[in-house]
CSV table of C-alpha atoms and ligand atoms in Angstrom, one decimal:
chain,number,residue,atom,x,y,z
A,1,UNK,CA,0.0,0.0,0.0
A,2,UNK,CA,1.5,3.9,-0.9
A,3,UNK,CA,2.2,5.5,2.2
A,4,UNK,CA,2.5,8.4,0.7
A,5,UNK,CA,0.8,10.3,-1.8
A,6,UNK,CA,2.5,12.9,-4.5
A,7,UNK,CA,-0.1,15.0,-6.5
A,8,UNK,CA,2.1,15.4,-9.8
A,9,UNK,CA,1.6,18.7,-11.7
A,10,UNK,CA,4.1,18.1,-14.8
A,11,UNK,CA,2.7,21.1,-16.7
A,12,UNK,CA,3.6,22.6,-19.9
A,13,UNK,CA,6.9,22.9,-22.3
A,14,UNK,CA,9.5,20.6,-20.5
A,15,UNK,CA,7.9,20.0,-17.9
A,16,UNK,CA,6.4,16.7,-18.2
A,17,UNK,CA,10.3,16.1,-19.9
A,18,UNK,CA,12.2,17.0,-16.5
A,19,UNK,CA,9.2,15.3,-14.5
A,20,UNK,CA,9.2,12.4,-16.3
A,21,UNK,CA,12.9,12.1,-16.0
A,22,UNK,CA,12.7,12.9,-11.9
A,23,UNK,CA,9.8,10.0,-11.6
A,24,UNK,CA,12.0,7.8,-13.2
A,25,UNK,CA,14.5,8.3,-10.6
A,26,UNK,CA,12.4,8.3,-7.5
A,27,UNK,CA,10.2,4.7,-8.5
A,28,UNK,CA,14.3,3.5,-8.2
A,29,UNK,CA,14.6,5.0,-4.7
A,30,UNK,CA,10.9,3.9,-3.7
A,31,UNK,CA,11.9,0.5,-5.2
A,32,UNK,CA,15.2,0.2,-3.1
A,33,UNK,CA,13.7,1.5,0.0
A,34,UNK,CA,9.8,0.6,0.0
A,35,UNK,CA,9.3,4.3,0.4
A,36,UNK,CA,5.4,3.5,-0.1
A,37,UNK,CA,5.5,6.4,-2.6
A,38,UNK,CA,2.3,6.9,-4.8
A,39,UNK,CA,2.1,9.4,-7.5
A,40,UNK,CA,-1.8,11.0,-8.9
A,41,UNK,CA,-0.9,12.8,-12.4
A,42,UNK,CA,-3.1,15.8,-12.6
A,43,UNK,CA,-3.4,18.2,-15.4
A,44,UNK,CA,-3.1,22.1,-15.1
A,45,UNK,CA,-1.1,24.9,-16.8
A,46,UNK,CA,-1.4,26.7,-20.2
A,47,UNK,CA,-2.6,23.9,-22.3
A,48,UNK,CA,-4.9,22.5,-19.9
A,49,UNK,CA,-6.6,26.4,-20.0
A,50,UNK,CA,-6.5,26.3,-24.2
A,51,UNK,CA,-8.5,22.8,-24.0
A,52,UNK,CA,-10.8,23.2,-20.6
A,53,UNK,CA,-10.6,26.9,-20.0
A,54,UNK,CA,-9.2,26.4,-16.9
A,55,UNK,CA,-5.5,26.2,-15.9
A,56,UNK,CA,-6.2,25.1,-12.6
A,57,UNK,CA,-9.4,23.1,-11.7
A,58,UNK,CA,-11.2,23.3,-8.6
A,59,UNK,CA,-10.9,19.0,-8.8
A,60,UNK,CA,-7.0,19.6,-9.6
A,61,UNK,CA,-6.5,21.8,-6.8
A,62,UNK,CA,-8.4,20.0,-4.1
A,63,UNK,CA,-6.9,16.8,-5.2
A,64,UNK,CA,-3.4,18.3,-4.8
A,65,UNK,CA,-4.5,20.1,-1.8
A,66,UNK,CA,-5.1,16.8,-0.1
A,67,UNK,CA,-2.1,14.9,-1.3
A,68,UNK,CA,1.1,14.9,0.9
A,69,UNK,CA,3.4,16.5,-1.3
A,70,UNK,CA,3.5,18.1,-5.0
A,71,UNK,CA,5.7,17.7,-7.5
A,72,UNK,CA,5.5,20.4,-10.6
A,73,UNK,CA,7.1,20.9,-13.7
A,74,UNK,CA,6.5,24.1,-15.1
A,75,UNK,CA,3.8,26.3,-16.2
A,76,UNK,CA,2.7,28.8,-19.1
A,77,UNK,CA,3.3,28.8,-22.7
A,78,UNK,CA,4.0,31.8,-25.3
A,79,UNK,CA,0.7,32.9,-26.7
A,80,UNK,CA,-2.0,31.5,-24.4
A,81,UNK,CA,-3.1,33.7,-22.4
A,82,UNK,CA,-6.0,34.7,-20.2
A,83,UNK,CA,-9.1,36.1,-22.0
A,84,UNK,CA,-8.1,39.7,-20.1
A,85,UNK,CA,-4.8,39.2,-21.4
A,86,UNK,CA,-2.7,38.6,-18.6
A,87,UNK,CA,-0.2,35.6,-18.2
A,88,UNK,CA,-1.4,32.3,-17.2
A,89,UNK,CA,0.3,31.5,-13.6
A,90,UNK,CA,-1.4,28.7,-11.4
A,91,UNK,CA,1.7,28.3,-9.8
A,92,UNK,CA,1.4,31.1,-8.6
A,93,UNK,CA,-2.6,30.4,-7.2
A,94,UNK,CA,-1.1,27.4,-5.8
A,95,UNK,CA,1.1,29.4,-3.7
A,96,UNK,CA,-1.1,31.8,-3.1
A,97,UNK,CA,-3.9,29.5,-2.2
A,98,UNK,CA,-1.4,27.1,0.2
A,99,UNK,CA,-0.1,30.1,1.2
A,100,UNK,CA,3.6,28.6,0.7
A,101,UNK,CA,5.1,32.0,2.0
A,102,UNK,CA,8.7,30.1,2.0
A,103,UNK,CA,10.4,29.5,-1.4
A,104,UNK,CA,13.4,27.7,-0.7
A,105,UNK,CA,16.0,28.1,-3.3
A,106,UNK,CA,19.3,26.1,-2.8
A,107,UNK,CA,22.3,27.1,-4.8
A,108,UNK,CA,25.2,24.3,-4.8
A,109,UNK,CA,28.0,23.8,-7.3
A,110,UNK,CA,28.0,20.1,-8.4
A,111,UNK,CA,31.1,18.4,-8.8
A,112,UNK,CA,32.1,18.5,-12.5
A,113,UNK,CA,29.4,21.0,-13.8
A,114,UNK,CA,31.7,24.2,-15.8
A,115,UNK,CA,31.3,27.3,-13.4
A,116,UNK,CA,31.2,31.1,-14.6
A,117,UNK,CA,33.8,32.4,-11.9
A,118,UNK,CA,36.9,30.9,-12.3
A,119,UNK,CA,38.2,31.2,-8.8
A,120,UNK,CA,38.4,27.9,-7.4
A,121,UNK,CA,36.2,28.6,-3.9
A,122,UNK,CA,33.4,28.7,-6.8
A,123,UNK,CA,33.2,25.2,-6.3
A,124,UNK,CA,32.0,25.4,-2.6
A,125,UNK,CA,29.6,27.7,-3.6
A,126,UNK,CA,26.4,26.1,-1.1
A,127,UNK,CA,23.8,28.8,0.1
A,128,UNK,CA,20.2,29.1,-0.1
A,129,UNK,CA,17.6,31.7,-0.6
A,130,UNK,CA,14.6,32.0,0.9
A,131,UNK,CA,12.5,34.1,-0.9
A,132,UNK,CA,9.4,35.3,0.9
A,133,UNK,CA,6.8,34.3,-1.9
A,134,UNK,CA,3.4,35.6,-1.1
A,135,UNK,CA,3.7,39.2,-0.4
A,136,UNK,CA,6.6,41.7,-0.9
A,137,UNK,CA,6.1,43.4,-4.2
A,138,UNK,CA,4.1,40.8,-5.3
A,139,UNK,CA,1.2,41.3,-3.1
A,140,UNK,CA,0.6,44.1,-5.8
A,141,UNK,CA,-0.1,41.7,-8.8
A,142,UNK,CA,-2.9,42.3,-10.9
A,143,UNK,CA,-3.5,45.1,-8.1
A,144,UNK,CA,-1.4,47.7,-10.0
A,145,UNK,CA,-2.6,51.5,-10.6
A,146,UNK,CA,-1.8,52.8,-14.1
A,147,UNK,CA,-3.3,55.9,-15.0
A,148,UNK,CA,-1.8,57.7,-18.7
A,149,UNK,CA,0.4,59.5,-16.3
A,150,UNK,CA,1.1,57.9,-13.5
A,151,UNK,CA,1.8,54.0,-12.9
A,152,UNK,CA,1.7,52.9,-8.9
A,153,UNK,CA,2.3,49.4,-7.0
A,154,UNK,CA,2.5,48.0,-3.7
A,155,UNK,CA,4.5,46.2,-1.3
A,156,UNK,CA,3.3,45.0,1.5
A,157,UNK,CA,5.0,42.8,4.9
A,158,UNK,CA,2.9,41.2,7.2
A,159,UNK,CA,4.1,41.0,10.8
A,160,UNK,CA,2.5,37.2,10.9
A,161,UNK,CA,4.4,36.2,7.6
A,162,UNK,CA,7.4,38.0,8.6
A,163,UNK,CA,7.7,35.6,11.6
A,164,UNK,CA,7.0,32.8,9.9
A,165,UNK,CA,9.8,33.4,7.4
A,166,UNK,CA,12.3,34.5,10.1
A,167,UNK,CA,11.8,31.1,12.1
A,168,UNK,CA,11.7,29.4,8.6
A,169,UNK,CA,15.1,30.8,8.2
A,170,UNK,CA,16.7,30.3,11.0
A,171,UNK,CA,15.5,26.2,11.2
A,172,UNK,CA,17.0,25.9,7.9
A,173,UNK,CA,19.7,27.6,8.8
A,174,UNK,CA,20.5,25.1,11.9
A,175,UNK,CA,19.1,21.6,9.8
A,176,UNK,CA,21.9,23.2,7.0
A,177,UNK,CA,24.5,23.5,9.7
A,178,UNK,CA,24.2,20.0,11.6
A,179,UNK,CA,24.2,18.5,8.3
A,180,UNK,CA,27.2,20.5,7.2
A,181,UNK,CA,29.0,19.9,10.2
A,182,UNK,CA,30.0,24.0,10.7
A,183,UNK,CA,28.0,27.2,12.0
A,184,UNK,CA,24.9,28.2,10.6
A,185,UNK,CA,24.6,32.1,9.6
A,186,UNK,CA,21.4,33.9,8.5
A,187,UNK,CA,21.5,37.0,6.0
A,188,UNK,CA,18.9,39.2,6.0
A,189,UNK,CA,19.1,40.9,2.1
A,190,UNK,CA,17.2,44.3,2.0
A,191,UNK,CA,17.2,47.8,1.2
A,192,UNK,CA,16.7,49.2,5.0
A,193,UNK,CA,18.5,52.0,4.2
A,194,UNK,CA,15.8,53.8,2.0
A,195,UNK,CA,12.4,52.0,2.9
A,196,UNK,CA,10.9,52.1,6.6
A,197,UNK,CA,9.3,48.3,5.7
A,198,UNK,CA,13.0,46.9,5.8
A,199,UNK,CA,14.0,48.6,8.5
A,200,UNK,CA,10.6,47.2,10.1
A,201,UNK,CA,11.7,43.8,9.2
A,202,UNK,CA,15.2,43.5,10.1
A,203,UNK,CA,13.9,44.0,13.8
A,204,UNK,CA,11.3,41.2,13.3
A,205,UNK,CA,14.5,39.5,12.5
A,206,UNK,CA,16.2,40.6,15.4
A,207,UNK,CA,13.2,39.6,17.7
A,208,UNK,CA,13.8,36.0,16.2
A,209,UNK,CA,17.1,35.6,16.2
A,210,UNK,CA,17.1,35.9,20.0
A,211,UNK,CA,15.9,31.9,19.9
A,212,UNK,CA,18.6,30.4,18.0
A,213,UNK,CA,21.6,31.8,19.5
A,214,UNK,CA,23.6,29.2,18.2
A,215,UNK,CA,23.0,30.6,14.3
A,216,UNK,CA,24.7,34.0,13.3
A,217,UNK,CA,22.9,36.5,12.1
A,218,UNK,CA,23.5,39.7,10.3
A,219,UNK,CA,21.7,41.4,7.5
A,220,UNK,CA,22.6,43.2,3.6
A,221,UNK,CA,21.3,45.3,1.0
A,222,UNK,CA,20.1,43.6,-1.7
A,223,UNK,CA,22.5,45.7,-3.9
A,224,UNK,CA,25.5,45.0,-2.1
A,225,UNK,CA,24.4,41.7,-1.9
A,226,UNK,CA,23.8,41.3,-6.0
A,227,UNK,CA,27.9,42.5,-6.4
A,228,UNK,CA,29.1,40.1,-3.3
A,229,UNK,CA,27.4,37.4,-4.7
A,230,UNK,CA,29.4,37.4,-7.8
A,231,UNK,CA,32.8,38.4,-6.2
A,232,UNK,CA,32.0,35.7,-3.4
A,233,UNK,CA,29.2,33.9,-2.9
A,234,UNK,CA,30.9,30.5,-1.7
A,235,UNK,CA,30.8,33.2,2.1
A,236,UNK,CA,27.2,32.7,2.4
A,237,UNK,CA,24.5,30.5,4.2
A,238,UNK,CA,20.8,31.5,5.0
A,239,UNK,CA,19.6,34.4,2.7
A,240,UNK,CA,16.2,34.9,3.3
A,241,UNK,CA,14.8,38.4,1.3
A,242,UNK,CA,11.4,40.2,-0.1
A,243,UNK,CA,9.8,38.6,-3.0
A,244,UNK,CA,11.1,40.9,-6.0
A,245,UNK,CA,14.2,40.8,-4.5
A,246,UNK,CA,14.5,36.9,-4.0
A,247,UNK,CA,13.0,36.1,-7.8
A,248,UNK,CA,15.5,38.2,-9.0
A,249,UNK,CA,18.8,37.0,-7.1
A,250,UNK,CA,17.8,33.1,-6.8
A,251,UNK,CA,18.4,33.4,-10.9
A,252,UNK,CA,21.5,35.4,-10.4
A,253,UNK,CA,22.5,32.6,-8.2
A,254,UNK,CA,21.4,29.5,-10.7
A,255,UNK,CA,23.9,31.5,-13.2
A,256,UNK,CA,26.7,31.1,-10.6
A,257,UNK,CA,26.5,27.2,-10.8
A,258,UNK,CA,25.5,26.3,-14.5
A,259,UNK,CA,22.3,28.2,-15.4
A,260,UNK,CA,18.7,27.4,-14.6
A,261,UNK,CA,18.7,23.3,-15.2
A,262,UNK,CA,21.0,23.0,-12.1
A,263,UNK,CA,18.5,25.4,-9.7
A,264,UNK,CA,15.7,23.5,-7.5
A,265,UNK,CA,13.2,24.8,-5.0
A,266,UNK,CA,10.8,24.1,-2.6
A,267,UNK,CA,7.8,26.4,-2.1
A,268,UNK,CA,6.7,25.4,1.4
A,269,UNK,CA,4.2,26.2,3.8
A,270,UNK,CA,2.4,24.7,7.0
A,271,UNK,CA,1.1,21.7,5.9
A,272,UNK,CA,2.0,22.2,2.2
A,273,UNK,CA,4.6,22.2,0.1
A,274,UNK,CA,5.2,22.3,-3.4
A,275,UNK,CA,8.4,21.3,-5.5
A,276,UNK,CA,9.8,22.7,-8.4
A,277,UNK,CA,12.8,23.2,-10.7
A,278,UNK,CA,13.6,26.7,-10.8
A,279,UNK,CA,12.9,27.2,-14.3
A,280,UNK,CA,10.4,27.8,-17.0
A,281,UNK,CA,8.6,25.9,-19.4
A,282,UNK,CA,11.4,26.9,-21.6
A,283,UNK,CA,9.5,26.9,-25.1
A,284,UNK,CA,13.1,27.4,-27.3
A,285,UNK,CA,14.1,23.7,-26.5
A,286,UNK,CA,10.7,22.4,-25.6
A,287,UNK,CA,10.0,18.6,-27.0
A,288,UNK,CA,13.5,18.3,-28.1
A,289,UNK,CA,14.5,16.3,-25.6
A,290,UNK,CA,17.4,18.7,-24.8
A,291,UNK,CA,16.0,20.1,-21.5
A,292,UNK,CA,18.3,19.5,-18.4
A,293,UNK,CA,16.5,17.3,-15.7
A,294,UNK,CA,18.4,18.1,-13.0
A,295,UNK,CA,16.7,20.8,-11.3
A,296,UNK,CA,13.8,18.8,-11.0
A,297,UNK,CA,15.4,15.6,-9.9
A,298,UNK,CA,17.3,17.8,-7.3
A,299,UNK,CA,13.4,19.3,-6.1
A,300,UNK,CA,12.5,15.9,-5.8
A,301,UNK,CA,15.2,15.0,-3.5
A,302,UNK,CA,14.1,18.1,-1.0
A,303,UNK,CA,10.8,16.8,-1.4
A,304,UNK,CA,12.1,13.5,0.3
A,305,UNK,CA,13.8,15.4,2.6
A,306,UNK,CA,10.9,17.3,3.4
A,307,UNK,CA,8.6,14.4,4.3
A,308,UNK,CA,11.6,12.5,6.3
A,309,UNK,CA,11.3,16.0,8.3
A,310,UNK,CA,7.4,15.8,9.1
A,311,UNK,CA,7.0,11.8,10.0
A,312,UNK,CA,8.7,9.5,7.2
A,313,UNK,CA,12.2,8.8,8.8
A,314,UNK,CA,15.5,7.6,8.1
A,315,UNK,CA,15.1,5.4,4.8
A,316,UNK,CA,13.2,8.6,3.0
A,317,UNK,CA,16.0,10.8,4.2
A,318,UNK,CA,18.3,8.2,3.0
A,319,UNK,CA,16.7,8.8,-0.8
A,320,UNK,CA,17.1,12.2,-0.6
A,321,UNK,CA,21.0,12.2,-0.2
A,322,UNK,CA,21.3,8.8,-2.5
A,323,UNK,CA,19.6,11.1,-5.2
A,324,UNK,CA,22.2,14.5,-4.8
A,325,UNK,CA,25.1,12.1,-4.5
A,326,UNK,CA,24.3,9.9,-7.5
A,327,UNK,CA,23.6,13.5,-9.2
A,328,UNK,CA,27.3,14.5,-8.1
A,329,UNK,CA,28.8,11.0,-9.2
A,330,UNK,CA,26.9,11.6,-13.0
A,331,UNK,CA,28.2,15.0,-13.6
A,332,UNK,CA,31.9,14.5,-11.7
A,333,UNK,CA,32.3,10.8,-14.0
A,334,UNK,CA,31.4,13.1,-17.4
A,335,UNK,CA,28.1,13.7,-18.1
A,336,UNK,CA,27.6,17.3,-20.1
A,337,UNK,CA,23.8,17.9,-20.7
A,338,UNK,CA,23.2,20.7,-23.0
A,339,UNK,CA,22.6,23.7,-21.0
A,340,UNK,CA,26.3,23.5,-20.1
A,341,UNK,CA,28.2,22.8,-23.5
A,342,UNK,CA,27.9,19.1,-23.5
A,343,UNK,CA,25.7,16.7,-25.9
A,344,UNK,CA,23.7,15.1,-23.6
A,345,UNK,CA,19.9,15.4,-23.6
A,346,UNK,CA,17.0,15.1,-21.2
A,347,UNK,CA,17.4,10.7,-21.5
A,348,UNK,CA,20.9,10.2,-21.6
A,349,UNK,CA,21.3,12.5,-18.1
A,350,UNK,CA,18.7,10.7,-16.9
A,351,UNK,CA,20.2,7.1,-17.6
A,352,UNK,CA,23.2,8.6,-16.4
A,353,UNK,CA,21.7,9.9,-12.7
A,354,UNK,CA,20.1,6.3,-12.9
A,355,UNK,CA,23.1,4.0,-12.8
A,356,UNK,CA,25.1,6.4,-10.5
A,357,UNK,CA,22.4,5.8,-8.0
A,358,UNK,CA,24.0,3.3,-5.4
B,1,ATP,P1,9.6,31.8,-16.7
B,1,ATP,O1,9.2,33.3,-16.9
B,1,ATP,O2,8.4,30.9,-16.5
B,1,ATP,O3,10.6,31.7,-15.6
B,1,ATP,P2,11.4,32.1,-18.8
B,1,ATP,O4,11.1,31.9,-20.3
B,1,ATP,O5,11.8,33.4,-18.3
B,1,ATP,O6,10.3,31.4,-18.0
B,1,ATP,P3,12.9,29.6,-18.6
B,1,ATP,O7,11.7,28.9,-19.2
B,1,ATP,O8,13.4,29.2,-17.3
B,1,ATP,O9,12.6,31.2,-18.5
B,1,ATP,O10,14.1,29.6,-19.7
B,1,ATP,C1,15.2,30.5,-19.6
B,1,ATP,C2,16.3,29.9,-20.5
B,1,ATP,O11,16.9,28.9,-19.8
B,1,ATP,C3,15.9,29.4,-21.8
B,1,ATP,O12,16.8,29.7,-22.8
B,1,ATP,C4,15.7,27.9,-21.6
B,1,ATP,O13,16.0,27.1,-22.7
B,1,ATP,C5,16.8,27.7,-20.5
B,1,ATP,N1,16.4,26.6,-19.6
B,1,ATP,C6,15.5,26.6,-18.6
B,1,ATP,N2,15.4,25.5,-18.0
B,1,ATP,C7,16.2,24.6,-18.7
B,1,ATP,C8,16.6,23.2,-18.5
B,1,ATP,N3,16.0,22.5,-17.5
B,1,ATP,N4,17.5,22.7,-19.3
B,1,ATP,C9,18.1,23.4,-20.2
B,1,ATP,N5,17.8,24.7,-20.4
B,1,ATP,C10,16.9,25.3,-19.7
């Protein structure tokens, strides 16, 4: 019997290509480890709106909303839009309507993969982002003022989300650091020094960081922050930051270790939790079999990780760190996917992950 049920969103472009790659890989782990792992396929995205009308159905939702994890591949397509002309996003209602305020984006150089900075600390480069991903800037979507002469949005912090995301932070920050063996460190990014709102959270920050004196905390603008994390990013740990702020950086960071096919995430909230490659549906290489699965195979391994955390134990934890290390071994014994120079497409990484898995 499954023990565990994963609502699978594979999407649109290459997503079912990258999801059908990372389910491959996990019925090996569930196989080795009787994870009890079930998997529900359910439609949504951009061509599930051009056939139904609806990107993401009330059935669809509920039926993920009940399952004990999500796994998505990516969303929206060139050209379909909604009737009102905006873009197509029920990723974005998912989050919205989970209310995964915590997107957790870890950056990590793999072993092997070609790196942009040639300084070799580049290849400890191992932080994550947590990017606060229901408010921010973004509580002003589709909530914009535009006049002919003037245009106006809004950011907005709650107090209750802020406190969520500093706790969030600050766990992750000690789980990194037991794991890692070393000190954990939590860096607020923000502009403080211009709007009242960061200066507003840094001491909701502060308040927090009172309960975990054991991780360091300190805090930087997000412009100071954008040039540091070029000239050395492998100094970082726990970067939790506003919405706009966090889209924009977490693919600033995905460009430090290989470009966006190497960049998973976790959008996670009480209860729920969604998982995701970093990426879009990307429609230049769409059904060419070229797209880079790793991302998404890299998702599914927090998603592991995830559930080991709430109830499921060792053997799912296990999985999750069988995954990244037979994602190392692939990429440090050879394998070049496309993304990064190499000939490899979307099966041959995925045989190659597959037999590299102990
Ligand atoms: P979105 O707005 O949904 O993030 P986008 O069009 O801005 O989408 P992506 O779809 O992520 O961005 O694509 C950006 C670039 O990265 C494209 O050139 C795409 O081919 C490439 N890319 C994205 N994901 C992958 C992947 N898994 N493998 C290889 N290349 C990828």
């Amino acid at each position: 019997m499954n023990s565990y049920d994963i609502a699978v969103l594979a999407g649109d472009g290459i997503g079912p290509e990258v999801v059908e790659a990372t389910l491959a890989v996990l019925r090996k782990v569930d196989a080795r480890h009787s994870l009890g792992l079930g998997f529900t396929e359910l439609r949504a995205g951009a061509f599930a709106y051009r056939d139904t009308g609806t990107d993401l159905s009330d059935e669809v939702f509920d039926r993920a909303r009940k399952a004990d994890a999500i796994l998505l591949g990516a969303m929206g397509w060139p050209g379909i839009r909604h009737a009102d002309g905006t873009e197509l996003a029920p990723q974005i209602t998912l989050r919205q309507r989970l209310d995964l305020f915590g997107g957790v984006r870890p950056i990590r150089a793999i072993p092997g993969v070609p790196l942009p900075l040639v300084d070799p600390r580049a290849a400890k480069i191992d932080f994550v982002i947590l990017r606060e991903s229901t408010e921010g800037l973004f509580f002003s979507k589709d909530k914009g003022v535009v006049t002919r002469d003037q245009a106006e949005e809004t950011l907005r912090m709650t107090r209750g989300t802020s406190l969520r995301l500093a706790r969030m932070a600050f766990d992750l920050a000690g789980q990194r650091a037991r794991r890692l063996g070393r000190s954990g460190r939590v860096t607020l990014v923000d502009k403080a020094n211009v709007f009242r709102a960061f200066a507003w959270l840094r001491q909701i920050f502060q308040e927090v960081a009172v309960d975990y004196p054991e991780v360091r905390h300190d805090a930087a603008y997000v412009d100071a922050m954008a040039l540091d994390l070029i000239r050395r990013p492998w100094d970082f740990d726990l970067l939790p930051t506003e919405n706009m702020f966090g889209d924009i950086l977490s693919d600033l960071a995905a460009g430090l270790i290989g470009g966006m096919g190497f960049a998973p995430s976790a959008d996670l909230g009480e209860g729920h939790a969604v998982f995701q490659p970093s990426h879009g549906t990307a429609p230049d290489i769409a059904g060419k079999g070229k797209a880079n699965p790793t991302a998404t195979i890299l998702s599914a391994a927090m998603m592991l990780e995830w559930l080991a955390m709430r109830d499921a134990g060792d053997a799912m934890a296990e999985a999750a760190q069988e995954i990244r290390a037979a994602v190392d071994a692939a990429f440090s014994e050879g394998l070049r996917t496309a993304d990064i120079g190499g000939t490899s497409g979307t099966a041959e990484a995925t045989r190659a992950v597959l037999s590299a898995l102990r």
